[in-house]
XYZ file of N, CA and C in Angstrom:
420
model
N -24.814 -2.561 -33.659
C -23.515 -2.988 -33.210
C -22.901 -1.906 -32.331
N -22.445 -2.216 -31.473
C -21.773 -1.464 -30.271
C -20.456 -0.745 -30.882
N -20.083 -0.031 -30.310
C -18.311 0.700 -30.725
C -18.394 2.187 -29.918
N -17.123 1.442 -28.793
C -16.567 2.317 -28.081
C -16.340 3.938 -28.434
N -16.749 4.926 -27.815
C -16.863 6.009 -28.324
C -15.797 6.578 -27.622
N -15.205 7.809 -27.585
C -14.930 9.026 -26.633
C -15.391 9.777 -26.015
N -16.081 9.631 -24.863
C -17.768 10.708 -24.902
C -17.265 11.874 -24.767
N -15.969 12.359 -24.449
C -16.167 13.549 -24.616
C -16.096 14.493 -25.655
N -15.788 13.261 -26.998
C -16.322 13.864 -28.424
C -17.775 13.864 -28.347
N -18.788 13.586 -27.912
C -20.330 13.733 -27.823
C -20.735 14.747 -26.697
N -19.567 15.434 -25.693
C -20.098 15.919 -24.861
C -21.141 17.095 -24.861
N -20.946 18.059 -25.773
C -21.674 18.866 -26.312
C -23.668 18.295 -26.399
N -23.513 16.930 -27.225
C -24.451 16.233 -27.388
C -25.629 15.810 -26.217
N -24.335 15.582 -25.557
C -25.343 14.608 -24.478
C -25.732 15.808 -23.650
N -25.288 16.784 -23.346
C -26.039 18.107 -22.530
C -27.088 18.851 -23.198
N -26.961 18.817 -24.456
C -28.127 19.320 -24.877
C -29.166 18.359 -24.938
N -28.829 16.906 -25.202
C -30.060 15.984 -24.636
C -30.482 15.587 -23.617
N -29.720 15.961 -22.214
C -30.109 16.623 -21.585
C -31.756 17.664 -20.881
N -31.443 18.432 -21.763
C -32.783 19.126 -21.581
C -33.968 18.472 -22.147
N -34.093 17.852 -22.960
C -34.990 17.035 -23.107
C -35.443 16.156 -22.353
N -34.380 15.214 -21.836
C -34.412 14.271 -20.850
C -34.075 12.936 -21.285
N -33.035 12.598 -20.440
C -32.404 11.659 -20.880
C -32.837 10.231 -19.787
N -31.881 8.795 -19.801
C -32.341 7.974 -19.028
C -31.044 7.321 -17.918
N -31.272 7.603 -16.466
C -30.333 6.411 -15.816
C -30.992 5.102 -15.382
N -30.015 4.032 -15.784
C -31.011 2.618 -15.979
C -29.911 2.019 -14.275
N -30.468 1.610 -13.411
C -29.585 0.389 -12.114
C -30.176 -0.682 -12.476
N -29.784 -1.435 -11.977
C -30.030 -3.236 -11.752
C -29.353 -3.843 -10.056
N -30.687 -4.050 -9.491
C -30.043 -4.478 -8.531
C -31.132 -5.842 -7.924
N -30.544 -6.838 -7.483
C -31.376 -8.053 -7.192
C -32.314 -8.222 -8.157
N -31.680 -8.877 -9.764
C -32.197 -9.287 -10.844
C -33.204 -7.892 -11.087
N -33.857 -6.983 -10.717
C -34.739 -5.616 -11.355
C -33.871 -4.964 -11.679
N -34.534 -4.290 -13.160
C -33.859 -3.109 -13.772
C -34.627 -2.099 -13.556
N -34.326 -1.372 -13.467
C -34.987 0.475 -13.561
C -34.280 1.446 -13.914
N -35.327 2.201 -14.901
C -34.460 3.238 -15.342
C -35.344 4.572 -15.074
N -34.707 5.850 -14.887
C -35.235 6.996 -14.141
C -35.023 8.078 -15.296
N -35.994 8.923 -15.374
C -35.962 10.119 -16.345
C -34.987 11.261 -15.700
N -34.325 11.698 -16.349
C -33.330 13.148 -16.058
C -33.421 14.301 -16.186
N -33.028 15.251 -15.676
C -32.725 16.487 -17.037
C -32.350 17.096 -16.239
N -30.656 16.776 -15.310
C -30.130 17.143 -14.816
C -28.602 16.336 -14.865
N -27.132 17.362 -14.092
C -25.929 16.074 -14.401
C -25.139 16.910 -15.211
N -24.128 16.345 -14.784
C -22.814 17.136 -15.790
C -21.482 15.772 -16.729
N -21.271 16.430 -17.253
C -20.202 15.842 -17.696
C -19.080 16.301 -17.457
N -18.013 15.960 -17.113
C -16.408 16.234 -16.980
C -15.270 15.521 -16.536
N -14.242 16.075 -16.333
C -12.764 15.545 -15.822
C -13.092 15.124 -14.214
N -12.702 14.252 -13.811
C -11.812 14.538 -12.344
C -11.286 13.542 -12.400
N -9.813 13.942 -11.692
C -9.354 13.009 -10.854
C -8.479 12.068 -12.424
N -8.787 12.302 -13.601
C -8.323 12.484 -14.782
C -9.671 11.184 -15.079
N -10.113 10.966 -14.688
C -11.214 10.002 -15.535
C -12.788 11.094 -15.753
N -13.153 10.366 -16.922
C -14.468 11.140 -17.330
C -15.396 10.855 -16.260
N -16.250 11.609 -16.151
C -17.324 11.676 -14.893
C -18.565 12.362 -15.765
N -19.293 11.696 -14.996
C -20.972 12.017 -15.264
C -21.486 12.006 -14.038
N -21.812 13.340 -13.129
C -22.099 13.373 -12.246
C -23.790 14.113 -12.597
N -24.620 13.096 -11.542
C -25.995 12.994 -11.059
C -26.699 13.407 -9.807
N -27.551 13.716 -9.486
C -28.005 14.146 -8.540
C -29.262 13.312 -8.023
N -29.466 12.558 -7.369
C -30.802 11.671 -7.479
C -31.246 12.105 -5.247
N -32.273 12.229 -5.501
C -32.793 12.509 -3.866
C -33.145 10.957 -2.980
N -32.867 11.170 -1.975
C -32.712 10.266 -1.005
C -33.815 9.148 -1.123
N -35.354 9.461 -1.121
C -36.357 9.037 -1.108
C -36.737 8.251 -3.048
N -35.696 8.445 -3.601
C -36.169 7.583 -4.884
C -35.736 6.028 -5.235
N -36.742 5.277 -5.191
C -36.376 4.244 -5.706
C -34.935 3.949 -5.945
N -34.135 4.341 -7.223
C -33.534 4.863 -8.033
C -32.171 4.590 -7.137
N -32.225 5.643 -5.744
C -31.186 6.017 -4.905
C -30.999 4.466 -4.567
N -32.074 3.850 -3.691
C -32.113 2.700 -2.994
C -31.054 1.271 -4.243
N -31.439 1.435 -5.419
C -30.884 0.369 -6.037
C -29.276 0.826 -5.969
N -28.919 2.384 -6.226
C -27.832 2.577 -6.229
C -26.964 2.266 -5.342
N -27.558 2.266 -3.699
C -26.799 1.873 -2.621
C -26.289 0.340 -2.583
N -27.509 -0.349 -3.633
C -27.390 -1.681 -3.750
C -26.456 -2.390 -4.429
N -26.058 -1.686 -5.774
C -25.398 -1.915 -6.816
C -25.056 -0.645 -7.115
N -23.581 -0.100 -7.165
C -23.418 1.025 -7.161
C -23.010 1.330 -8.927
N -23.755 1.117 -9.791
C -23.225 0.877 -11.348
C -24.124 1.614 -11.965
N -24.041 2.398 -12.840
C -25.263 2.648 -13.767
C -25.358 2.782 -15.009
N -26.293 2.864 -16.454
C -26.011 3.540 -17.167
C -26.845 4.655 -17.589
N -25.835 5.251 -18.642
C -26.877 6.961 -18.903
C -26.833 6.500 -19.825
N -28.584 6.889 -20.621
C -28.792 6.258 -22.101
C -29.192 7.397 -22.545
N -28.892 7.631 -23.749
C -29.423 8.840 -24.483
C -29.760 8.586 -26.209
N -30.994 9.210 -26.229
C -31.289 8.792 -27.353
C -30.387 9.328 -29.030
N -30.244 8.995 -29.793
C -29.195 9.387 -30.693
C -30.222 10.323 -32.156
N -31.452 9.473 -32.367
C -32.448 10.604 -33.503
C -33.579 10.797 -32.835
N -34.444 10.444 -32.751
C -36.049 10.717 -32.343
C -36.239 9.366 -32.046
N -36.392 9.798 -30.671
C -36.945 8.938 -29.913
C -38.436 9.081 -29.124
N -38.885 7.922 -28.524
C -40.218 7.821 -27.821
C -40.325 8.722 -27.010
N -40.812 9.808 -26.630
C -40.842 10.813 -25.717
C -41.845 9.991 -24.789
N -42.500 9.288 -24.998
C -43.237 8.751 -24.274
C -42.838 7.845 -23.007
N -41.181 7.621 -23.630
C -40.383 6.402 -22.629
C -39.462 7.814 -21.268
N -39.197 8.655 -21.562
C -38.911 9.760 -21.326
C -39.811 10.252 -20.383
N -40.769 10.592 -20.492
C -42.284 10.691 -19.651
C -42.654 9.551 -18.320
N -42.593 8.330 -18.559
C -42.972 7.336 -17.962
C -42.070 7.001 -17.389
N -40.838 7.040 -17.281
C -39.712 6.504 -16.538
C -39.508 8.189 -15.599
N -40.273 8.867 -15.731
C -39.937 10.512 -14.942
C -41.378 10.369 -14.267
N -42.177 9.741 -14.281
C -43.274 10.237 -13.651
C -43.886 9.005 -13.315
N -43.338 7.495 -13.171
C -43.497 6.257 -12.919
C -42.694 5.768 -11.360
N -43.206 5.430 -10.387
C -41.772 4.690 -9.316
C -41.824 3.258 -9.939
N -40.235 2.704 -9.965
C -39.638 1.116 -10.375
C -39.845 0.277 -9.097
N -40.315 1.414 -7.849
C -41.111 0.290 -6.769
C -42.122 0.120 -6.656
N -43.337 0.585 -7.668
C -44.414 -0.198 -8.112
C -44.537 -0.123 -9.951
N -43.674 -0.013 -10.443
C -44.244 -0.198 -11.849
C -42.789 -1.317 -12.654
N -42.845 -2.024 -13.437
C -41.385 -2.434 -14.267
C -41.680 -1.783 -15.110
N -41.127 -0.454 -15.226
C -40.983 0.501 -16.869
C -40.400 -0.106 -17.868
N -39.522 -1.401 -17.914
C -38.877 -1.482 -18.741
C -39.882 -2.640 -19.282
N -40.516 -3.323 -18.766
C -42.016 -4.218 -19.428
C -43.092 -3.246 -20.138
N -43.762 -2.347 -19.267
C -44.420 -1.444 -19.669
C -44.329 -0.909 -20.835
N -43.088 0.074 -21.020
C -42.891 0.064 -22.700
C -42.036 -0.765 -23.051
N -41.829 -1.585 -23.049
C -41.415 -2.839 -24.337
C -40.110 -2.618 -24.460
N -39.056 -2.396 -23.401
C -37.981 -1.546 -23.692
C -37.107 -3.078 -23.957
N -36.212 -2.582 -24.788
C -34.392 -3.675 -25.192
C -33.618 -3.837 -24.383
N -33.727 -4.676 -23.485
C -31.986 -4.747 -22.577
C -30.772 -4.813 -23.498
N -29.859 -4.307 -23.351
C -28.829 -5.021 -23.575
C -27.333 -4.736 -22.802
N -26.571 -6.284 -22.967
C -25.451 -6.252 -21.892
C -24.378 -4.707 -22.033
N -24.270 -4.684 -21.201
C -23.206 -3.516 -21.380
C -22.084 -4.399 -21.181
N -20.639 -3.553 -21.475
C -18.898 -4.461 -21.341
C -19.016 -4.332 -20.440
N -18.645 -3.347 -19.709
C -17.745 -3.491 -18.359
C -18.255 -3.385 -16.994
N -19.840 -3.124 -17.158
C -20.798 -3.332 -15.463
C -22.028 -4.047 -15.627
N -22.193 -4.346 -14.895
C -23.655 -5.671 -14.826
C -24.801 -4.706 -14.801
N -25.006 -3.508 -14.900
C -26.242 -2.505 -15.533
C -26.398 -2.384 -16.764
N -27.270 -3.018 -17.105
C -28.008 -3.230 -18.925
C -27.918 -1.615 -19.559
N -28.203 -1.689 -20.606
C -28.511 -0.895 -21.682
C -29.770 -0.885 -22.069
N -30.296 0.181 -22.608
C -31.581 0.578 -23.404
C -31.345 0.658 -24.904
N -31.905 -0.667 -25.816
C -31.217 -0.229 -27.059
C -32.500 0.555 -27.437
N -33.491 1.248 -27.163
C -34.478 2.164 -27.981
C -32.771 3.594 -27.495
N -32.560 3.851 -26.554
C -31.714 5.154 -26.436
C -30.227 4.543 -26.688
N -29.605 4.339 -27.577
C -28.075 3.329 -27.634
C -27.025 4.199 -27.554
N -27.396 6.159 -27.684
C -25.994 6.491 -26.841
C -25.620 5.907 -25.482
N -25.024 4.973 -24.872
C -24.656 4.557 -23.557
C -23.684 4.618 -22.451
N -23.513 5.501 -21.573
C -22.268 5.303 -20.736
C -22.164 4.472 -19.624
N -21.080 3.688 -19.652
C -21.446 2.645 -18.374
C -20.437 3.964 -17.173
N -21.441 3.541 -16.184
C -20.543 4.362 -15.290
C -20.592 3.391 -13.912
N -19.314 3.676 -12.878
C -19.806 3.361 -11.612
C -19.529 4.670 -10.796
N -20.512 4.220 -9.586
C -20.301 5.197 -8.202
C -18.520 5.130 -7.897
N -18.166 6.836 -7.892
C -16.783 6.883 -7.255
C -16.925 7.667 -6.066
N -18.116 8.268 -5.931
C -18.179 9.264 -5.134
C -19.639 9.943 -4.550
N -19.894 9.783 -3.133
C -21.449 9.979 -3.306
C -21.402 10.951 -1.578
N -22.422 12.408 -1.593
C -22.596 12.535 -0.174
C -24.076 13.324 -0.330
N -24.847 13.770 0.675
C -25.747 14.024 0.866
C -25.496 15.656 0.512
N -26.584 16.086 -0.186
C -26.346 17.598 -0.719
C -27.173 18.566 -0.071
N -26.292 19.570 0.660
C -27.149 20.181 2.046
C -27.900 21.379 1.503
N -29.506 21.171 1.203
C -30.604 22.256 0.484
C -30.263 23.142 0.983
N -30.155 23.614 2.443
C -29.686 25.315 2.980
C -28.410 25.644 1.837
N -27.335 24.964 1.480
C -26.805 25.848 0.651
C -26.791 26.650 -0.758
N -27.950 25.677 -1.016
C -28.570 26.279 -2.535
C -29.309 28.003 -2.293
N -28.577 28.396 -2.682
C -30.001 30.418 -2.963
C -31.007 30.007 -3.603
């Protein structure tokens, strides 16, 4: 059963799962895909919670986002399949359906038309508020 959380009572949580690797799931023209992580922040702006991502130009991933700008971050809550973790990080959703492959749970999310993963049921629905191209010369 679903119930609205505070994530930033879990925030602690979800960064340390994080390093493990967590999942962003899009849906765009009836396909779902979801992409392995282990990157992203959590915080304030603008006074709404933000979960900011970093995804590169050339991924699948990006392309659905331009399509449907919605996503969710799923994170697993005890021990989970590391295996789903693996395959959604080292799989493209423009030749594989990961979410057939391993046998994964849709389910509706409230408030955006991007499903849920019930194997990972921590869930944040998020949408795009804000997106620009991140210039590599400025990274050291």
């Amino acid at each position: 059963m679903k119930k609205k959380i505070d994530v930033l009572d879990y925030a602690n949580y979800i960064l340390k799962e994080m390093r493990r690797g967590i999942l962003i799931t899009t849906k765009s023209n009836g396909k779902v895909n979801s992409m392995s992580i282990g990157w992203g922040t959590l915080g304030v702006e603008w006074n709404k919670n933000i979960f900011m991502i970093l995804i590169r130009e050339n991924r699948f991933t990006r392309t659905m986002l331009d399509e449907n700008p919605e996503f969710t971050v799923n994170i697993a809550i005890d021990k989970s399949d590391r295996n789903i973790i693996k395959v959604c990080g080292t799989k493209s959703g423009k030749d594989t359906d990961k979410i057939k492959e391993l046998n994964l749970t849709l389910e509706d999310s409230n408030i955006i038309s991007v499903p849920a993963i019930k194997e990972l049921p921590l869930t944040l629905e998020c949408k795009v508020i804000y997106k620009q191209i991140q210039d590599s010369n400025k990274i050291p």
